[in-house]
mmCIF file of C-alpha atoms in Angstrom:
data_model
loop_
_atom_site.group_PDB
_atom_site.id
_atom_site.type_symbol
_atom_site.label_atom_id
_atom_site.label_comp_id
_atom_site.label_asym_id
_atom_site.label_seq_id
_atom_site.Cartn_x
_atom_site.Cartn_y
_atom_site.Cartn_z
ATOM 1 C CA MET A 258 13.862 1.110 -46.746
ATOM 2 C CA SER A 259 12.243 3.957 -44.790
ATOM 3 C CA PRO A 260 12.943 7.532 -45.408
ATOM 4 C CA PHE A 261 14.307 7.945 -41.765
ATOM 5 C CA CYS A 262 16.650 5.082 -42.074
ATOM 6 C CA PHE A 263 18.022 6.527 -45.146
ATOM 7 C CA LEU A 264 18.246 9.721 -43.657
ATOM 8 C CA LEU A 265 20.390 7.876 -40.724
ATOM 9 C CA LEU A 266 22.469 6.233 -43.146
ATOM 10 C CA SER A 267 23.060 9.627 -45.051
ATOM 11 C CA LEU A 268 24.038 11.271 -41.882
ATOM 12 C CA THR A 269 26.654 8.635 -40.816
ATOM 13 C CA LEU A 270 28.063 6.482 -43.878
ATOM 14 C CA VAL A 271 30.046 7.206 -46.849
ATOM 15 C CA CYS A 272 30.557 4.700 -49.912
ATOM 16 C CA GLY A 273 34.286 3.533 -49.269
ATOM 17 C CA PHE A 274 37.014 3.910 -46.876
ATOM 18 C CA ARG A 275 40.590 4.753 -47.433
ATOM 19 C CA HIS A 276 41.813 4.937 -43.729
ATOM 20 C CA PRO A 277 41.664 2.471 -40.956
ATOM 21 C CA LEU A 278 39.441 4.340 -38.842
ATOM 22 C CA ASP A 279 36.938 5.270 -41.440
ATOM 23 C CA PRO A 280 33.484 4.262 -40.543
ATOM 24 C CA LEU A 281 31.815 1.157 -41.918
ATOM 25 C CA THR A 282 30.235 1.548 -45.253
ATOM 26 C CA PRO A 283 26.575 0.364 -46.339
ATOM 27 C CA SER A 284 28.462 -2.520 -48.178
ATOM 28 C CA GLU A 285 30.146 -3.556 -44.824
ATOM 29 C CA ILE A 286 27.031 -3.003 -42.767
ATOM 30 C CA SER A 287 25.124 -5.341 -45.112
ATOM 31 C CA ILE A 288 27.934 -8.014 -44.815
ATOM 32 C CA VAL A 289 27.913 -7.872 -41.000
ATOM 33 C CA SER A 290 24.096 -8.272 -40.824
ATOM 34 C CA SER A 291 24.184 -11.148 -43.341
ATOM 35 C CA VAL A 292 27.054 -12.800 -41.264
ATOM 36 C CA ILE A 293 25.220 -12.712 -37.844
ATOM 37 C CA LYS A 294 21.821 -13.737 -39.512
ATOM 38 C CA SER A 295 23.389 -16.885 -41.083
ATOM 39 C CA SER A 296 25.105 -17.826 -38.274
ATOM 40 C CA TYR A 297 23.477 -19.487 -35.005
ATOM 41 C CA PHE A 298 21.516 -16.456 -34.509
ATOM 42 C CA GLY A 299 19.573 -16.940 -37.653
ATOM 43 C CA SER A 300 17.577 -19.813 -35.596
ATOM 44 C CA ALA A 301 16.474 -17.373 -32.860
ATOM 45 C CA LYS A 302 12.967 -16.138 -32.459
ATOM 46 C CA SER A 303 13.981 -12.702 -31.992
ATOM 47 C CA LEU A 304 17.132 -10.909 -33.049
ATOM 48 C CA SER A 305 17.552 -7.107 -33.249
ATOM 49 C CA PHE A 306 20.608 -4.931 -34.097
ATOM 50 C CA HIS A 307 21.214 -2.145 -31.680
ATOM 51 C CA TYR A 308 24.665 -1.070 -32.802
ATOM 52 C CA VAL A 309 27.082 -1.704 -35.550
ATOM 53 C CA GLY A 310 30.059 0.176 -35.941
ATOM 54 C CA LEU A 311 33.703 -0.256 -36.558
ATOM 55 C CA ASP A 312 35.880 -2.172 -34.111
ATOM 56 C CA GLU A 313 38.830 0.341 -34.291
ATOM 57 C CA PRO A 314 42.461 -1.317 -34.794
ATOM 58 C CA ASP A 315 45.064 -0.755 -32.390
ATOM 59 C CA LYS A 316 46.888 2.105 -32.346
ATOM 60 C CA PRO A 317 50.402 0.522 -33.184
ATOM 61 C CA ASP A 318 48.677 -1.049 -36.210
ATOM 62 C CA VAL A 319 47.366 2.294 -37.554
ATOM 63 C CA LEU A 320 50.724 3.806 -36.924
ATOM 64 C CA ALA A 321 52.294 1.307 -38.788
ATOM 65 C CA TRP A 322 49.910 1.838 -41.647
ATOM 66 C CA SER A 323 50.306 5.636 -41.807
ATOM 67 C CA LEU A 324 54.194 5.123 -42.142
ATOM 68 C CA GLY A 325 53.782 2.711 -44.580
ATOM 69 C CA HIS A 326 51.211 4.579 -46.455
ATOM 70 C CA ARG A 327 53.397 7.809 -46.656
ATOM 71 C CA ARG A 328 56.139 5.452 -48.582
ATOM 72 C CA SER A 329 53.654 3.642 -50.694
ATOM 73 C CA LYS A 330 50.052 4.480 -51.486
ATOM 74 C CA GLU A 331 49.578 0.601 -52.004
ATOM 75 C CA LYS A 332 49.976 0.047 -48.285
ATOM 76 C CA ALA A 333 47.146 -2.603 -47.136
ATOM 77 C CA LEU A 334 44.808 -1.674 -44.705
ATOM 78 C CA PRO A 335 44.594 -3.504 -41.390
ATOM 79 C CA PRO A 336 42.061 -6.045 -41.073
ATOM 80 C CA ARG A 337 38.573 -4.531 -40.991
ATOM 81 C CA ARG A 338 36.155 -5.679 -37.916
ATOM 82 C CA ALA A 339 32.960 -4.791 -36.784
ATOM 83 C CA PHE A 340 31.527 -4.274 -33.284
ATOM 84 C CA VAL A 341 27.720 -5.545 -32.891
ATOM 85 C CA ILE A 342 25.320 -4.932 -29.907
ATOM 86 C CA ALA A 343 22.435 -7.469 -30.640
ATOM 87 C CA ARG A 344 19.569 -8.285 -28.620
ATOM 88 C CA SER A 345 18.516 -12.242 -28.734
ATOM 89 C CA GLU A 346 16.219 -14.238 -26.603
ATOM 90 C CA GLY A 347 16.024 -11.545 -23.931
ATOM 91 C CA LYS A 348 19.943 -11.254 -23.482
ATOM 92 C CA THR A 349 22.420 -8.569 -24.854
ATOM 93 C CA HIS A 350 25.017 -9.911 -27.223
ATOM 94 C CA GLU A 351 28.411 -8.168 -27.703
ATOM 95 C CA ILE A 352 29.626 -9.681 -31.199
ATOM 96 C CA TYR A 353 32.908 -8.918 -33.109
ATOM 97 C CA VAL A 354 32.811 -9.697 -36.977
ATOM 98 C CA ASP A 355 35.702 -10.073 -39.380
ATOM 99 C CA ILE A 356 34.415 -8.353 -42.334
ATOM 100 C CA ALA A 357 36.802 -9.593 -44.831
ATOM 101 C CA GLY A 358 36.384 -13.356 -43.816
ATOM 102 C CA HIS A 359 32.595 -13.011 -43.189
ATOM 103 C CA SER A 360 32.776 -14.615 -39.900
ATOM 104 C CA VAL A 361 31.935 -14.102 -36.329
ATOM 105 C CA VAL A 362 34.945 -13.702 -34.324
ATOM 106 C CA SER A 363 33.599 -13.954 -30.949
ATOM 107 C CA ASP A 364 30.197 -13.521 -28.946
ATOM 108 C CA GLY A 365 29.908 -12.486 -25.394
ATOM 109 C CA ILE A 366 26.693 -12.046 -23.227
ATOM 110 C CA TYR A 367 26.784 -8.670 -21.501
ATOM 111 C CA GLU A 368 26.007 -9.092 -17.942
ATOM 112 C CA GLY A 369 26.530 -5.693 -16.655
ATOM 113 C CA PHE A 370 24.184 -3.016 -15.888
ATOM 114 C CA GLY A 371 22.354 -0.891 -18.753
ATOM 115 C CA TYR A 372 20.529 -1.849 -21.761
ATOM 116 C CA PRO A 373 21.058 -1.325 -25.510
ATOM 117 C CA MET A 374 19.365 1.479 -27.273
ATOM 118 C CA LEU A 375 15.943 1.434 -28.525
ATOM 119 C CA THR A 376 15.485 0.408 -32.269
ATOM 120 C CA PHE A 377 12.875 2.073 -34.778
ATOM 121 C CA GLU A 378 10.800 -0.883 -34.560
ATOM 122 C CA GLU A 379 10.656 -0.862 -30.620
ATOM 123 C CA GLU A 380 9.959 2.820 -30.333
ATOM 124 C CA GLU A 381 6.847 2.393 -32.821
ATOM 125 C CA ALA A 382 5.624 -0.563 -31.137
ATOM 126 C CA ALA A 383 5.972 1.040 -27.576
ATOM 127 C CA SER A 384 4.246 4.146 -28.743
ATOM 128 C CA ALA A 385 1.153 2.376 -29.998
ATOM 129 C CA LEU A 386 0.740 0.269 -26.539
ATOM 130 C CA PRO A 387 -1.206 3.035 -24.807
ATOM 131 C CA PHE A 388 -3.859 2.951 -27.272
ATOM 132 C CA SER A 389 -4.231 -0.638 -27.911
ATOM 133 C CA TYR A 390 -3.166 -2.965 -24.895
ATOM 134 C CA PRO A 391 -5.037 -4.425 -23.180
ATOM 135 C CA PRO A 392 -8.387 -4.958 -25.366
ATOM 136 C CA SER A 393 -9.783 -2.195 -23.148
ATOM 137 C CA PRO A 394 -7.074 0.364 -22.784
ATOM 138 C CA PRO A 395 -7.019 2.415 -19.469
ATOM 139 C CA PHE A 396 -5.087 4.944 -21.089
ATOM 140 C CA VAL A 397 -8.272 5.690 -23.338
ATOM 141 C CA ALA A 398 -10.382 5.859 -20.327
ATOM 142 C CA SER A 399 -7.883 8.349 -19.066
ATOM 143 C CA VAL A 400 -7.863 10.510 -21.920
ATOM 144 C CA THR A 401 -11.680 10.343 -22.174
ATOM 145 C CA LYS A 402 -11.958 11.362 -18.464
ATOM 146 C CA ARG A 403 -9.938 14.352 -19.455
ATOM 147 C CA ARG A 404 -12.260 15.461 -22.057
ATOM 148 C CA LEU A 405 -9.336 15.284 -24.642
ATOM 149 C CA ALA A 406 -9.708 14.187 -28.411
ATOM 150 C CA LEU A 407 -8.021 10.765 -28.645
ATOM 151 C CA GLU A 408 -6.800 11.562 -32.192
ATOM 152 C CA ASP A 409 -5.026 14.662 -30.690
ATOM 153 C CA VAL A 410 -2.721 12.565 -28.415
ATOM 154 C CA LEU A 411 0.542 11.005 -29.257
ATOM 155 C CA CYS A 412 2.899 9.198 -27.343
ATOM 156 C CA THR A 413 6.615 8.687 -27.517
ATOM 157 C CA PRO A 414 8.951 6.273 -24.961
ATOM 158 C CA LEU A 415 11.692 7.726 -23.224
ATOM 159 C CA SER A 416 15.166 6.314 -22.676
ATOM 160 C CA VAL A 417 15.540 2.963 -21.076
ATOM 161 C CA GLY A 418 15.832 3.723 -17.301
ATOM 162 C CA TRP A 419 16.499 2.030 -13.818
ATOM 163 C CA PHE A 420 13.361 0.951 -12.062
ATOM 164 C CA GLY A 421 14.856 -0.632 -8.944
ATOM 165 C CA GLU A 422 16.941 -3.692 -8.151
ATOM 166 C CA GLU A 423 14.095 -6.018 -7.940
ATOM 167 C CA LYS A 424 13.338 -5.102 -11.592
ATOM 168 C CA GLN A 425 16.753 -5.359 -12.832
ATOM 169 C CA GLY A 426 17.033 -7.512 -15.900
ATOM 170 C CA ARG A 427 14.133 -6.296 -17.690
ATOM 171 C CA ARG A 428 14.333 -3.406 -20.460
ATOM 172 C CA ARG A 429 11.741 -1.250 -19.384
ATOM 173 C CA VAL A 430 10.699 2.532 -20.610
ATOM 174 C CA LYS A 431 8.171 5.166 -19.621
ATOM 175 C CA ILE A 432 6.097 6.375 -22.388
ATOM 176 C CA ALA A 433 5.294 10.033 -22.503
ATOM 177 C CA CYS A 434 2.162 11.287 -23.781
ATOM 178 C CA TYR A 435 1.483 14.772 -25.241
ATOM 179 C CA LEU A 436 -1.486 16.852 -26.869
ATOM 180 C CA THR A 437 -0.965 17.985 -30.291
ATOM 181 C CA GLY A 438 -4.316 19.831 -31.574
ATOM 182 C CA ASP A 439 -3.494 22.984 -33.775
ATOM 183 C CA THR A 440 0.309 22.909 -32.830
ATOM 184 C CA VAL A 441 3.487 21.050 -33.608
ATOM 185 C CA ASN A 442 4.977 22.094 -30.176
ATOM 186 C CA PHE A 443 3.326 19.217 -28.384
ATOM 187 C CA TYR A 444 6.193 19.370 -26.079
ATOM 188 C CA ALA A 445 4.584 22.298 -24.409
ATOM 189 C CA ARG A 446 1.527 20.172 -23.638
ATOM 190 C CA PRO A 447 2.049 17.198 -21.831
ATOM 191 C CA LEU A 448 -0.433 14.944 -20.613
ATOM 192 C CA GLU A 449 0.574 14.606 -16.931
ATOM 193 C CA GLY A 450 -0.544 12.599 -14.142
ATOM 194 C CA VAL A 451 -0.547 9.271 -16.292
ATOM 195 C CA THR A 452 2.308 6.805 -15.975
ATOM 196 C CA VAL A 453 2.831 4.257 -18.575
ATOM 197 C CA VAL A 454 5.708 1.659 -18.141
ATOM 198 C CA VAL A 455 6.444 -0.928 -20.979
ATOM 199 C CA ASP A 456 8.470 -4.090 -21.041
ATOM 200 C CA LEU A 457 10.385 -3.824 -24.425
ATOM 201 C CA ASP A 458 11.067 -7.604 -24.507
ATOM 202 C CA ALA A 459 7.454 -8.521 -23.643
ATOM 203 C CA LEU A 460 5.997 -5.544 -25.466
ATOM 204 C CA ALA A 461 3.540 -4.932 -22.888
ATOM 205 C CA ILE A 462 2.368 -2.539 -20.406
ATOM 206 C CA VAL A 463 3.598 -3.682 -17.182
ATOM 207 C CA GLU A 464 2.649 -0.550 -15.113
ATOM 208 C CA TYR A 465 -0.136 1.966 -15.469
ATOM 209 C CA GLU A 466 -1.256 4.607 -13.057
ATOM 210 C CA ASP A 467 -3.644 7.416 -13.395
ATOM 211 C CA ARG A 468 -2.651 9.464 -10.574
ATOM 212 C CA VAL A 469 -4.292 13.126 -10.865
ATOM 213 C CA VAL A 470 -5.850 15.285 -13.605
ATOM 214 C CA VAL A 471 -3.556 18.014 -14.586
ATOM 215 C CA PRO A 472 -5.059 20.966 -17.043
ATOM 216 C CA VAL A 473 -3.286 20.650 -20.308
ATOM 217 C CA PRO A 474 -1.847 23.942 -21.467
ATOM 218 C CA GLU A 475 -3.568 25.781 -24.509
ATOM 219 C CA SER A 476 -1.822 25.448 -27.789
ATOM 220 C CA ALA A 477 -2.101 29.372 -28.652
ATOM 221 C CA GLY A 478 1.293 30.918 -28.822
ATOM 222 C CA THR A 479 3.176 27.446 -28.309
ATOM 223 C CA ASP A 480 4.035 26.971 -32.150
ATOM 224 C CA TYR A 481 7.748 27.935 -32.737
ATOM 225 C CA ARG A 482 7.520 27.793 -36.957
ATOM 226 C CA ALA A 483 8.428 31.197 -38.383
ATOM 227 C CA ALA A 484 5.479 31.002 -40.658
ATOM 228 C CA MET A 485 3.059 30.753 -37.470
ATOM 229 C CA GLN A 486 4.752 34.063 -35.570
ATOM 230 C CA ARG A 487 2.860 37.167 -35.297
ATOM 231 C CA PRO A 488 3.842 40.460 -34.332
ATOM 232 C CA PRO A 489 5.040 42.278 -32.371
ATOM 233 C CA PHE A 490 8.341 40.607 -33.008
ATOM 234 C CA GLY A 491 11.644 41.480 -31.072
ATOM 235 C CA PRO A 492 14.767 43.547 -32.162
ATOM 236 C CA GLN A 493 16.492 42.050 -35.130
ATOM 237 C CA THR A 494 19.913 40.890 -35.010
ATOM 238 C CA LYS A 495 22.638 42.723 -36.970
ATOM 239 C CA PRO A 496 24.034 40.532 -39.949
ATOM 240 C CA GLY A 497 27.301 38.800 -39.265
ATOM 241 C CA ALA A 498 29.931 37.531 -41.960
ATOM 242 C CA VAL A 499 32.950 34.801 -41.874
ATOM 243 C CA VAL A 500 35.530 35.517 -44.565
ATOM 244 C CA GLN A 501 38.770 33.880 -45.522
ATOM 245 C CA PRO A 502 40.121 36.379 -48.060
ATOM 246 C CA GLU A 503 43.056 34.120 -48.791
ATOM 247 C CA GLY A 504 41.140 30.933 -48.967
ATOM 248 C CA LYS A 505 40.346 28.291 -46.677
ATOM 249 C CA GLY A 506 43.393 27.021 -44.396
ATOM 250 C CA PHE A 507 42.482 23.106 -44.449
ATOM 251 C CA GLU A 508 41.104 20.308 -47.015
ATOM 252 C CA VAL A 509 38.591 17.743 -46.159
ATOM 253 C CA ASP A 510 39.108 14.693 -48.167
ATOM 254 C CA GLY A 511 36.664 11.856 -47.328
ATOM 255 C CA HIS A 512 37.082 11.349 -43.633
ATOM 256 C CA MET A 513 40.536 13.296 -43.703
ATOM 257 C CA ILE A 514 41.161 16.817 -42.676
ATOM 258 C CA ARG A 515 44.385 18.206 -43.692
ATOM 259 C CA SER A 516 45.751 21.632 -42.703
ATOM 260 C CA GLU A 517 49.325 23.062 -43.071
ATOM 261 C CA SER A 518 50.666 21.183 -40.092
ATOM 262 C CA THR A 519 47.776 18.708 -39.046
ATOM 263 C CA GLU A 520 46.417 15.831 -40.343
ATOM 264 C CA LEU A 521 43.248 14.027 -38.635
ATOM 265 C CA THR A 522 40.562 11.439 -39.254
ATOM 266 C CA ARG A 523 37.143 12.416 -38.369
ATOM 267 C CA SER A 524 34.715 9.753 -37.643
ATOM 268 C CA PRO A 525 31.017 11.079 -37.449
ATOM 269 C CA PHE A 526 29.635 10.408 -34.197
ATOM 270 C CA LEU A 527 26.005 10.781 -33.383
ATOM 271 C CA CYS A 528 24.367 9.980 -30.175
ATOM 272 C CA PRO A 529 22.275 6.781 -31.342
ATOM 273 C CA PRO A 530 19.662 7.061 -28.908
ATOM 274 C CA CYS A 531 19.046 10.672 -29.106
ATOM 275 C CA LEU A 532 18.964 10.537 -32.940
ATOM 276 C CA LEU A 533 16.450 7.497 -32.862
ATOM 277 C CA SER A 534 14.195 9.492 -30.625
ATOM 278 C CA ALA A 535 14.364 12.601 -32.488
ATOM 279 C CA LEU A 536 13.682 10.820 -35.824
ATOM 280 C CA HIS A 537 10.684 9.109 -34.153
ATOM 281 C CA VAL A 538 9.518 12.395 -33.030
ATOM 282 C CA VAL A 539 9.645 13.681 -36.286
ATOM 283 C CA LYS A 540 7.975 10.717 -37.845
ATOM 284 C CA LEU A 541 5.243 11.358 -35.440
ATOM 285 C CA ALA A 542 4.764 14.851 -35.906
ATOM 286 C CA LEU A 543 4.676 14.442 -39.735
ATOM 287 C CA THR A 544 1.971 11.797 -39.430
ATOM 288 C CA ARG A 545 -0.108 13.822 -37.243
ATOM 289 C CA SER A 546 0.251 16.893 -39.615
ATOM 290 C CA THR A 547 -0.696 14.344 -42.729
ATOM 291 C CA MET A 548 -3.802 13.207 -40.887
ATOM 292 C CA SER A 549 -4.757 16.882 -40.008
ATOM 293 C CA ALA A 550 -4.342 18.149 -43.516
ATOM 294 C CA SER A 551 -6.525 15.477 -44.914
#
């Protein structure tokens, strides 16, 4: 498992569940993946998971469990099901999986607008396309025309967007490119004037345009890391303190938060597309830093 996937799991998962609304555990996610791959999806040429989460039970079932649980701690949990968004053969599937029964309950093809989030594999593949597709990449020629070093350029996809009614039905993303150089703040140095559009299903550049040459901002003064800051510095803020002289007034037990008069279940929610994009950018930056250090 890559360190980025491990980080994602660490942020969102715990090793067990004790409440009907607790998120899926790593073992449950493994079961869901195995069930889907061993079903008719297993023969598909392409299968990618874009979301796997708890299919929350109906509120009456949760309330009935909660009342019974107060009387007996052995009260059985409602059946656990997972909701999955998967992409296969160019179609988006919404799948429900019975975790205990190890079976697919239902599978529907999503026909509405919008597309699933990007996966790590799609982000990495799309980011590499400007440098290698087609055999004589016009992007390389655009970088050369601007007298920039190709090894200082990195690209990352934006979120899946809308490109007009005539192009509906294809998952397309724009690729944004930046110049690193001797700063990690590459967002301050965009490579403007170049438009790259990638079809994620075909993993191919379907639109390319080099409209205008815009000077790339200098890297001096753009690095935001504390170790890279130089005087003069601004005024220092006064220290602050948060104190609870009589102790905390709440208790966190797994995914349960209890106070004197309240008990609630927290379920970690992270915006998956934003998180994936952030981790992808971190990975790119770390790769560039390693290359520079060597």
